[in-house]
Coordinates of N, CA and C in Angstrom, one line a residue:
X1 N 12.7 -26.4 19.6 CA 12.3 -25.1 19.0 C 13.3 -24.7 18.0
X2 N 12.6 -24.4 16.9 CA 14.1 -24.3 15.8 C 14.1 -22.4 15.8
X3 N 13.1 -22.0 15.7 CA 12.8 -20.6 15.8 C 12.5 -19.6 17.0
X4 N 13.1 -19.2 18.0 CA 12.7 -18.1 18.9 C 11.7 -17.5 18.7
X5 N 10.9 -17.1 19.7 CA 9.4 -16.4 19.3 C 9.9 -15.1 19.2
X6 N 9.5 -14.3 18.6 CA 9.9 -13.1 18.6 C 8.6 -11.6 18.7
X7 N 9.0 -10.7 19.2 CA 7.9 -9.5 19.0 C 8.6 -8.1 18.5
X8 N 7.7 -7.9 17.5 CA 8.1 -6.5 17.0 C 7.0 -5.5 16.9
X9 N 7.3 -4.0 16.7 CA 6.2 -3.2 16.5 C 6.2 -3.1 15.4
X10 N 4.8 -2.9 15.1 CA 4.1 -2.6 13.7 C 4.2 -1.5 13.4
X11 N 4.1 -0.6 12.1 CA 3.5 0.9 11.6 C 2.5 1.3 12.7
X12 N 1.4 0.3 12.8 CA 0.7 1.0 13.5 C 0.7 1.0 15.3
X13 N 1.8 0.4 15.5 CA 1.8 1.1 17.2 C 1.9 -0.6 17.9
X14 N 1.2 -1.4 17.0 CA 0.8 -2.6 18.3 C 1.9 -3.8 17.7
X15 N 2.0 -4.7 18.7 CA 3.0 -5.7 18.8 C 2.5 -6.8 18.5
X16 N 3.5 -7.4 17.2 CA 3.4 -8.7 16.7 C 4.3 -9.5 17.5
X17 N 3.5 -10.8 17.9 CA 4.6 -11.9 18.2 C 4.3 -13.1 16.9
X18 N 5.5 -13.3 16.7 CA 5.9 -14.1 15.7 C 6.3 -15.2 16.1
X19 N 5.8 -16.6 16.0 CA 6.6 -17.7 16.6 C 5.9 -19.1 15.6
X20 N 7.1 -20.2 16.1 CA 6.0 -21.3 15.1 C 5.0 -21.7 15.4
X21 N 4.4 -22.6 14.6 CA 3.0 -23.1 14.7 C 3.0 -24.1 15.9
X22 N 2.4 -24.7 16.3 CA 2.5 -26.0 16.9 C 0.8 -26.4 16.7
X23 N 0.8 -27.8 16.9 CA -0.7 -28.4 16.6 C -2.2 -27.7 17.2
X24 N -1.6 -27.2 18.5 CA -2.6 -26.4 19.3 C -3.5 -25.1 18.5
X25 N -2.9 -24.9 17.4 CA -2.9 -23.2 16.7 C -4.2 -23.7 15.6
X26 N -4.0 -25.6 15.1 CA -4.7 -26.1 13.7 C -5.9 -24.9 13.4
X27 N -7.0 -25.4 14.5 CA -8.2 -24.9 14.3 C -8.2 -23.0 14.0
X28 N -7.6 -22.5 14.9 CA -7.7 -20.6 14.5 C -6.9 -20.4 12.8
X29 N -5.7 -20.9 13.1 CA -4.8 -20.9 11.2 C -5.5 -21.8 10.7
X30 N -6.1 -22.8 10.1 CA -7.2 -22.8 9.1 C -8.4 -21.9 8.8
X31 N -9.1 -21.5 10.1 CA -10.0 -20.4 10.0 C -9.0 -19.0 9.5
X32 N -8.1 -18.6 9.6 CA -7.1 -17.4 9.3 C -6.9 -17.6 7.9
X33 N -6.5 -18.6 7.4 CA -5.9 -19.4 5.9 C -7.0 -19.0 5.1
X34 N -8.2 -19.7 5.4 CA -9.3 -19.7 5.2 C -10.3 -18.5 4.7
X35 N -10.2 -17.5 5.5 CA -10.0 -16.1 5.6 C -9.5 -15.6 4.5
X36 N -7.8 -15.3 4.8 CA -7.5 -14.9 3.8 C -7.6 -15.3 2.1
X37 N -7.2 -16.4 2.3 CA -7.4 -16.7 0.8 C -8.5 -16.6 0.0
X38 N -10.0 -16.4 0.6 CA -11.2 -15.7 0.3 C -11.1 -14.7 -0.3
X39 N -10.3 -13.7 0.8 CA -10.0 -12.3 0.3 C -9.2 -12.1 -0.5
X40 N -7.9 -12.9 -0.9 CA -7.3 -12.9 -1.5 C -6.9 -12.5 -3.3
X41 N -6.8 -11.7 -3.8 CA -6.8 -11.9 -5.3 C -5.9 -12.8 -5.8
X42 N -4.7 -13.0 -4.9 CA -3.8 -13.6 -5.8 C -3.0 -15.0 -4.8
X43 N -3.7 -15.5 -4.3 CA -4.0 -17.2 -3.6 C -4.9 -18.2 -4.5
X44 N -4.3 -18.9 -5.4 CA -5.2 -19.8 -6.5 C -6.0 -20.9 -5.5
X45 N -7.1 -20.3 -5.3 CA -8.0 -21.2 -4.9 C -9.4 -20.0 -5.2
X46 N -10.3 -21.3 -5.7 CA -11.7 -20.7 -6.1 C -12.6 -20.0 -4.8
X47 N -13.6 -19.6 -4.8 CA -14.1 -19.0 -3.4 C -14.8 -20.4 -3.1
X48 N -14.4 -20.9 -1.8 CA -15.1 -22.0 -1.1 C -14.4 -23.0 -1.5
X49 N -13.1 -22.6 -2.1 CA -12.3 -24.4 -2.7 C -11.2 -24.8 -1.6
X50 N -11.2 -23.6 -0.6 CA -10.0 -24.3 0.7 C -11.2 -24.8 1.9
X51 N -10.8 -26.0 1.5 CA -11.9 -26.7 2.8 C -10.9 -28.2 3.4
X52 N -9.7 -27.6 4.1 CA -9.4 -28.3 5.0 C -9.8 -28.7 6.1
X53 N -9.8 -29.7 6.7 CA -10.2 -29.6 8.1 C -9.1 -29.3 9.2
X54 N -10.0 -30.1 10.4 CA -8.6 -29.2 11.3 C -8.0 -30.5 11.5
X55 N -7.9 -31.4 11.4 CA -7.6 -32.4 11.5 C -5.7 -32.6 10.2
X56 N -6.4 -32.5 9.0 CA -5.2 -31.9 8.7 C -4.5 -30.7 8.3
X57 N -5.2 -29.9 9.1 CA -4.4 -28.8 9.5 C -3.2 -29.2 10.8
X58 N -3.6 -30.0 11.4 CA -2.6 -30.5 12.6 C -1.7 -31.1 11.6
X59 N -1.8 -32.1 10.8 CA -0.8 -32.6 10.4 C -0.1 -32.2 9.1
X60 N -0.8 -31.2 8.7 CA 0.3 -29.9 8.3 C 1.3 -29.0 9.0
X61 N 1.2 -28.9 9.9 CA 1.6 -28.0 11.4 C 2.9 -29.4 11.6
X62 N 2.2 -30.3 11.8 CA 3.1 -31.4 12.5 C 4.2 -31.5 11.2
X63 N 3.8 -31.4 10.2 CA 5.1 -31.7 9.4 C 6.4 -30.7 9.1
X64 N 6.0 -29.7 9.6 CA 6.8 -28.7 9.8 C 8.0 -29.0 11.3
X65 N 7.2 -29.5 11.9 CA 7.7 -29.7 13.2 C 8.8 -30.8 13.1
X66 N 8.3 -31.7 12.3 CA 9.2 -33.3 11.9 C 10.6 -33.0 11.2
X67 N 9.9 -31.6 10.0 CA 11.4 -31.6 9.1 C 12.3 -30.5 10.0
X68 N 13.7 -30.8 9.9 CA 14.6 -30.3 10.5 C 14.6 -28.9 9.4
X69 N 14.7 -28.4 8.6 CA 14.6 -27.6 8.3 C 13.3 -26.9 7.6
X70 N 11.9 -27.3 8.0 CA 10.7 -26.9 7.4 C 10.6 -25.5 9.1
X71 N 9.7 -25.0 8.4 CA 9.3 -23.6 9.0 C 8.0 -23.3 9.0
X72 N 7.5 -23.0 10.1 CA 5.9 -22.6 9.6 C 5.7 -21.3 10.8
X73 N 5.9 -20.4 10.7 CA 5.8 -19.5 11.6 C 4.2 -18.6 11.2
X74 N 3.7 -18.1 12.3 CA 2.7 -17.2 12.2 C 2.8 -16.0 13.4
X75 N 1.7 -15.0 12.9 CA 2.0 -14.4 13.2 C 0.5 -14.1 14.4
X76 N 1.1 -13.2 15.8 CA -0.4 -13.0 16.6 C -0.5 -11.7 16.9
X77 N -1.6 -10.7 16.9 CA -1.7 -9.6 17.1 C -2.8 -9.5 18.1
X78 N -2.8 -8.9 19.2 CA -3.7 -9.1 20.4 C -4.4 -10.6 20.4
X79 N -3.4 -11.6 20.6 CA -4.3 -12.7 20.9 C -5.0 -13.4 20.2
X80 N -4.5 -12.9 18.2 CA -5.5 -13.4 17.6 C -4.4 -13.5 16.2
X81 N -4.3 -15.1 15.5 CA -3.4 -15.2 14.7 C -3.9 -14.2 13.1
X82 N -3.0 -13.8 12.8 CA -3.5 -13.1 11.5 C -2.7 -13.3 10.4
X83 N -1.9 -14.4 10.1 CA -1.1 -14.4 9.4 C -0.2 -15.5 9.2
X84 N 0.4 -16.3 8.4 CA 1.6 -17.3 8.3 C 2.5 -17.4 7.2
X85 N 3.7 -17.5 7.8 CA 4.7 -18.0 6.1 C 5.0 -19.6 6.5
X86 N 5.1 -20.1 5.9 CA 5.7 -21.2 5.2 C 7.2 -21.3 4.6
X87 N 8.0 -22.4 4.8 CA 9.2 -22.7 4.3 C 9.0 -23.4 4.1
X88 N 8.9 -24.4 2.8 CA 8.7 -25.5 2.5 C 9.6 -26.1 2.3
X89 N 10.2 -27.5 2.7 CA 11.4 -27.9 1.7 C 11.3 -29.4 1.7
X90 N 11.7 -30.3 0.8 CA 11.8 -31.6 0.3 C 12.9 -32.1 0.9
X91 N 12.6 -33.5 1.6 CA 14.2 -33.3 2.5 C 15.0 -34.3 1.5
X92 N 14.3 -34.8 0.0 CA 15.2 -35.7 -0.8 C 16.3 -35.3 -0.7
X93 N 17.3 -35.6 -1.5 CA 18.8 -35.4 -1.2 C 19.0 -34.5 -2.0
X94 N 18.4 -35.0 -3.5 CA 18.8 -33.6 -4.2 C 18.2 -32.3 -4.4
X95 N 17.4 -31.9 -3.3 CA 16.0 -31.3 -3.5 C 16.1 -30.5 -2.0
X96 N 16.9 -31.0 -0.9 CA 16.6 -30.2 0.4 C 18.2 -29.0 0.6
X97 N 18.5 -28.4 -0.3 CA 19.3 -27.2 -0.8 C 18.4 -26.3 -0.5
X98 N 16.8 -26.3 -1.1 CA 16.5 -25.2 -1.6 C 15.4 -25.6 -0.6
X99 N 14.2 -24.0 0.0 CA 13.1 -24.5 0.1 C 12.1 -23.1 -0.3
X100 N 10.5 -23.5 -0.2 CA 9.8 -22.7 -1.0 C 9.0 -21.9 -0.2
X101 N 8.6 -20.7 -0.3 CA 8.1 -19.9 0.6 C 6.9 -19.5 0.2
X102 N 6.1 -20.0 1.6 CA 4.3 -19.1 1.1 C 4.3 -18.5 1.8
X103 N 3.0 -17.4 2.1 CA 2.9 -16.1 3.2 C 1.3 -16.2 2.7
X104 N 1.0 -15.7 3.5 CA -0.5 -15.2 3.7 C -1.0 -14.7 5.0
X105 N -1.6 -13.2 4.3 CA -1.9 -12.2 5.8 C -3.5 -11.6 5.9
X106 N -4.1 -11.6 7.0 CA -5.6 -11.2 6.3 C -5.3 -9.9 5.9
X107 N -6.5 -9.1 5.1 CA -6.5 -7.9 4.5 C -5.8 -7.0 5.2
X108 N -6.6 -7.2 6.6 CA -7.0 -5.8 8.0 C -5.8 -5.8 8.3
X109 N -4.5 -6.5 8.3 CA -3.1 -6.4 8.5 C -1.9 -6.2 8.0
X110 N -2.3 -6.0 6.6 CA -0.9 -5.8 5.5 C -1.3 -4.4 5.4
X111 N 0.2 -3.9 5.1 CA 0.7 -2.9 5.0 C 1.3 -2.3 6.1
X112 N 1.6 -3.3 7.0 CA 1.6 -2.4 8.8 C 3.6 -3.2 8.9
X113 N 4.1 -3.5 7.7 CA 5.2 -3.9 7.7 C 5.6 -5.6 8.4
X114 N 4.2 -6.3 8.7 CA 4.8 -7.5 9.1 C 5.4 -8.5 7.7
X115 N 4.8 -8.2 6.3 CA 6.0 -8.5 5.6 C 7.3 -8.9 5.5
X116 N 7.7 -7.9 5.6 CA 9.2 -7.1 5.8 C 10.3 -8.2 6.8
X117 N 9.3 -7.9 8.5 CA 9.8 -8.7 9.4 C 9.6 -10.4 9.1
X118 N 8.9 -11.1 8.8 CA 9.0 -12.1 8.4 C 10.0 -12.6 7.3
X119 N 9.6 -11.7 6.4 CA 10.9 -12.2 5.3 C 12.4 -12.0 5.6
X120 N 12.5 -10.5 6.8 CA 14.1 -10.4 6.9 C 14.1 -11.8 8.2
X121 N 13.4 -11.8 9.1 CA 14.1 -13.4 10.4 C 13.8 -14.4 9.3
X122 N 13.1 -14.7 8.5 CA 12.7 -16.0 7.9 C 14.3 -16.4 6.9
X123 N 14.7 -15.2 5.9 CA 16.1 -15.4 5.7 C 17.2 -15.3 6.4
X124 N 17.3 -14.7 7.6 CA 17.7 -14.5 8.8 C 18.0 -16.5 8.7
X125 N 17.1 -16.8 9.5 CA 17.2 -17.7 9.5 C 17.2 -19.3 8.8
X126 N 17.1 -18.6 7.4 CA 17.4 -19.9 6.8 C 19.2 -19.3 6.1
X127 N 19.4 -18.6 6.5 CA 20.6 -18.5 6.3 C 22.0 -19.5 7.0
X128 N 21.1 -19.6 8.3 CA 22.1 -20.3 9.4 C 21.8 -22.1 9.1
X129 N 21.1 -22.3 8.6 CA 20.9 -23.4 8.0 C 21.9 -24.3 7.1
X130 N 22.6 -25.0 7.1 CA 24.2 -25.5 6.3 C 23.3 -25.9 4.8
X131 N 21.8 -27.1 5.2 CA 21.6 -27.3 3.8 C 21.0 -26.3 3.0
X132 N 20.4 -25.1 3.3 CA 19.9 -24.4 2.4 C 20.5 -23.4 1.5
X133 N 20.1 -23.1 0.1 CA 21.1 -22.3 -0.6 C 20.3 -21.7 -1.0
X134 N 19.1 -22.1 -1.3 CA 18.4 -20.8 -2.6 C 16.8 -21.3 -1.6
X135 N 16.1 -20.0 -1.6 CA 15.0 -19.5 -1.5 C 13.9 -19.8 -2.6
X136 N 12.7 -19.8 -3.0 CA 11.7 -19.6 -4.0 C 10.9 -19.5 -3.7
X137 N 10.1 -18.5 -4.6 CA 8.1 -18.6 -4.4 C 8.0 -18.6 -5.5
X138 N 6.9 -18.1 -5.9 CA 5.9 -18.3 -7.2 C 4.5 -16.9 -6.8
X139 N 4.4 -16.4 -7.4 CA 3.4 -15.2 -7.5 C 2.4 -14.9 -8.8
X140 N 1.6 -14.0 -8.2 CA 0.6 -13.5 -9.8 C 1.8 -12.2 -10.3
X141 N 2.1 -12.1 -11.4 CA 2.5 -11.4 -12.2 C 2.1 -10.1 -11.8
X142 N 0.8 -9.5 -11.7 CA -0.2 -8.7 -11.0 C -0.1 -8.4 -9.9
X143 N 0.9 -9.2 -9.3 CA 0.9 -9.3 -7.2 C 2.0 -7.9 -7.3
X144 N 2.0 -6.4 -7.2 CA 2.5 -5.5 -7.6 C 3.3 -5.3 -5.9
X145 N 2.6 -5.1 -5.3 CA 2.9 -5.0 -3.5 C 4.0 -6.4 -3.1
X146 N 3.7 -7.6 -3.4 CA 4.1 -8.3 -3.3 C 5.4 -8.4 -4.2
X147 N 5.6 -8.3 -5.2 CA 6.4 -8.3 -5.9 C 7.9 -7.6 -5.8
X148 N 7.4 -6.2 -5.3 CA 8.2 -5.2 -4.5 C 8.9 -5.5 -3.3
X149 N 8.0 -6.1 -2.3 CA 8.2 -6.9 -1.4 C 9.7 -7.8 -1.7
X150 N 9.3 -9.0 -2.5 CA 10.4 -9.9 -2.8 C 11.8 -9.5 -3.1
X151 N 11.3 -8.6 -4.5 CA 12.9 -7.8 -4.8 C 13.2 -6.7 -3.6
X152 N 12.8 -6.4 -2.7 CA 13.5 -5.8 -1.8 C 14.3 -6.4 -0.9
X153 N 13.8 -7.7 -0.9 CA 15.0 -8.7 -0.1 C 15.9 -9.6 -1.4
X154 N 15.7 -9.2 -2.3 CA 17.1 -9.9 -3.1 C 16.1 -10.7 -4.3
X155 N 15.3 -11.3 -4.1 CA 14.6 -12.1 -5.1 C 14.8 -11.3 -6.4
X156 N 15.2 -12.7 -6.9 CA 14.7 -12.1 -8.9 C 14.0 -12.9 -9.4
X157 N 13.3 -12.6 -10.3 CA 12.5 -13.4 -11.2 C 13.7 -14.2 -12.2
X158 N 13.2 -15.7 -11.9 CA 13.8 -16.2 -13.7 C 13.0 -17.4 -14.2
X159 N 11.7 -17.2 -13.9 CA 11.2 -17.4 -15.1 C 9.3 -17.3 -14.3
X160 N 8.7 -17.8 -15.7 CA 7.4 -17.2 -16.1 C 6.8 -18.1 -16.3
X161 N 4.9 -18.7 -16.1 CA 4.5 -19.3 -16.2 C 3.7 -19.0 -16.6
X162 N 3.2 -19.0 -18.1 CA 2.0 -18.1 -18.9 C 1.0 -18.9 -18.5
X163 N 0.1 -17.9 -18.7 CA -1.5 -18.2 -18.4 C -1.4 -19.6 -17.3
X164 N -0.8 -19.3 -16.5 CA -1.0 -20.5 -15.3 C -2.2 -20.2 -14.7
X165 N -2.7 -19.0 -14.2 CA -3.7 -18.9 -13.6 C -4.9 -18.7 -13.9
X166 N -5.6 -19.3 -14.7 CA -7.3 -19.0 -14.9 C -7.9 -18.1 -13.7
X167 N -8.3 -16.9 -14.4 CA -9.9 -16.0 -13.1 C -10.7 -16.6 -13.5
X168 N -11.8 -15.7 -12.4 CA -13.4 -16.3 -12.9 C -13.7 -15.7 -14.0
X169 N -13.3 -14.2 -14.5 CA -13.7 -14.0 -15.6 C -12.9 -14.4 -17.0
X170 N -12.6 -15.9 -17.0 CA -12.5 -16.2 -18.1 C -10.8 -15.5 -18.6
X171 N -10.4 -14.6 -17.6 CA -9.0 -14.2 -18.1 C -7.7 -14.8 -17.3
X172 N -6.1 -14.5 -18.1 CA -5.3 -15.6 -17.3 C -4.7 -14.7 -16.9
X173 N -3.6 -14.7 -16.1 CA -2.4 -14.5 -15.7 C -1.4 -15.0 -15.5
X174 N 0.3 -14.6 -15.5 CA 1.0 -15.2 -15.3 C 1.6 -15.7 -13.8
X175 N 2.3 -16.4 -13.5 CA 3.0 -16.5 -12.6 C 4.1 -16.6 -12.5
X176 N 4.7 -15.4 -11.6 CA 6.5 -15.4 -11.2 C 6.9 -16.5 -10.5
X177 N 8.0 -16.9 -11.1 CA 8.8 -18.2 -10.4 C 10.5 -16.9 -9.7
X178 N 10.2 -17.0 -8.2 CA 11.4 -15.8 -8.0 C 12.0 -16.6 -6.9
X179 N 13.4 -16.0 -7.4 CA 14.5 -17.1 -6.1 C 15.3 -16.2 -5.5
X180 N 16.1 -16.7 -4.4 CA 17.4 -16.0 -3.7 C 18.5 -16.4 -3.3
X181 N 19.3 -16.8 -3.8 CA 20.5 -17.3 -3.5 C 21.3 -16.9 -2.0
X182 N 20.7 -18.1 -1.0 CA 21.0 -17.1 0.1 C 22.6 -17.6 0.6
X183 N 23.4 -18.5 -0.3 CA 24.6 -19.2 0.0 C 25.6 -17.4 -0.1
X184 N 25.2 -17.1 -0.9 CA 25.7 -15.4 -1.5 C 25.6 -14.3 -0.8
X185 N 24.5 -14.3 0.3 CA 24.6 -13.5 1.4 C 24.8 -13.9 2.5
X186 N 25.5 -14.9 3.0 CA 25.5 -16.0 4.5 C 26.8 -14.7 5.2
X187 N 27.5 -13.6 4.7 CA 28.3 -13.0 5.2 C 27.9 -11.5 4.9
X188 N 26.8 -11.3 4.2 CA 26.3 -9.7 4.4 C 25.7 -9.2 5.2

């Protein structure tokens, strides 16, 4: 286990347990992924274009488990996952410094601060990490909540990917490329 399970209270009263994924979880976190990203405005996939199965949804799960420094934590709220981030990292040589962070939460659950807690244990913990230095994600330009979110834990933007994202209605937006130098905070 690289991650302790952990439980915290929410805004609203009730208790998240946070822990990693393991293969057992594939089938509910695909249906949850699945979910959200539907609902999603700012998860680039079309409506009906995430059609994993559970099959490799296990061995997405499993590859988390293999890399010594990969992460896949979710989150459960009465017995029912609602949530996951991702640590992604490359274990090439010149490439496993850094790794890249996804999150996705259903609607009915943001805003109740599980954000917050993921991103402070998730840096928490890749802090204690010797190979990692820098942090990244990538966002809609438009992701206003989310955005706020990131620069509250240190992320900056440094750079921009115009018109990366096609909508349906024929308009684009950009996407934030945002990092965190977390070799710079290993003593704050």
């Amino acid at each position: 286990m690289k991650f302790p399970p952990i439980k915290a209270t929410l805004k609203n009263g009730k208790i998240a347990e946070i822990r990693e994924a393991n293969p057992d979880d594939a089938e509910e976190l695909r249906n949850v992924i699945k979910e959200y990203v539907e609902e999603s405005d700012f998860i680039p996939y079309a409506k009906g274009e995430f059609n994993v199965t559970v099959e490799e949804e296990k061995q997405w799960i499993q590859s988390f488990i293999n890399i010594a420094n990969g992460l896949l934590l979710i989150v459960i709220i009465e017995g029912k996952i609602v949530g996951n981030l991702s640590l992604n990292i490359d274990n090439r040589a010149m490439l496993k410094h850094r790794a890249e962070i996804g999150i996705g939460m259903l609607r009915e659950f943001r805003g109740l601060g599980i954000g917050n807690i993921l991103f402070y244990k998730t840096i928490d913990w890749a802090k204690n990490h010797s190979t990692l230095e820098f942090l990244s994600l990538e966002t809609h330009a438009t992701n206003k909540s989310g955005i706020a979110l990131y620069e509250k834990f240190g992320f900056k933007t440094v750079g921009t990917l115009s018109h990366s994202i096609k909508l349906s209605q024929g308009k684009y937006t950009d996407t934030l490329i945002m990092t965190l130098d977390i070799k710079n905070i290993i003593n704050k």
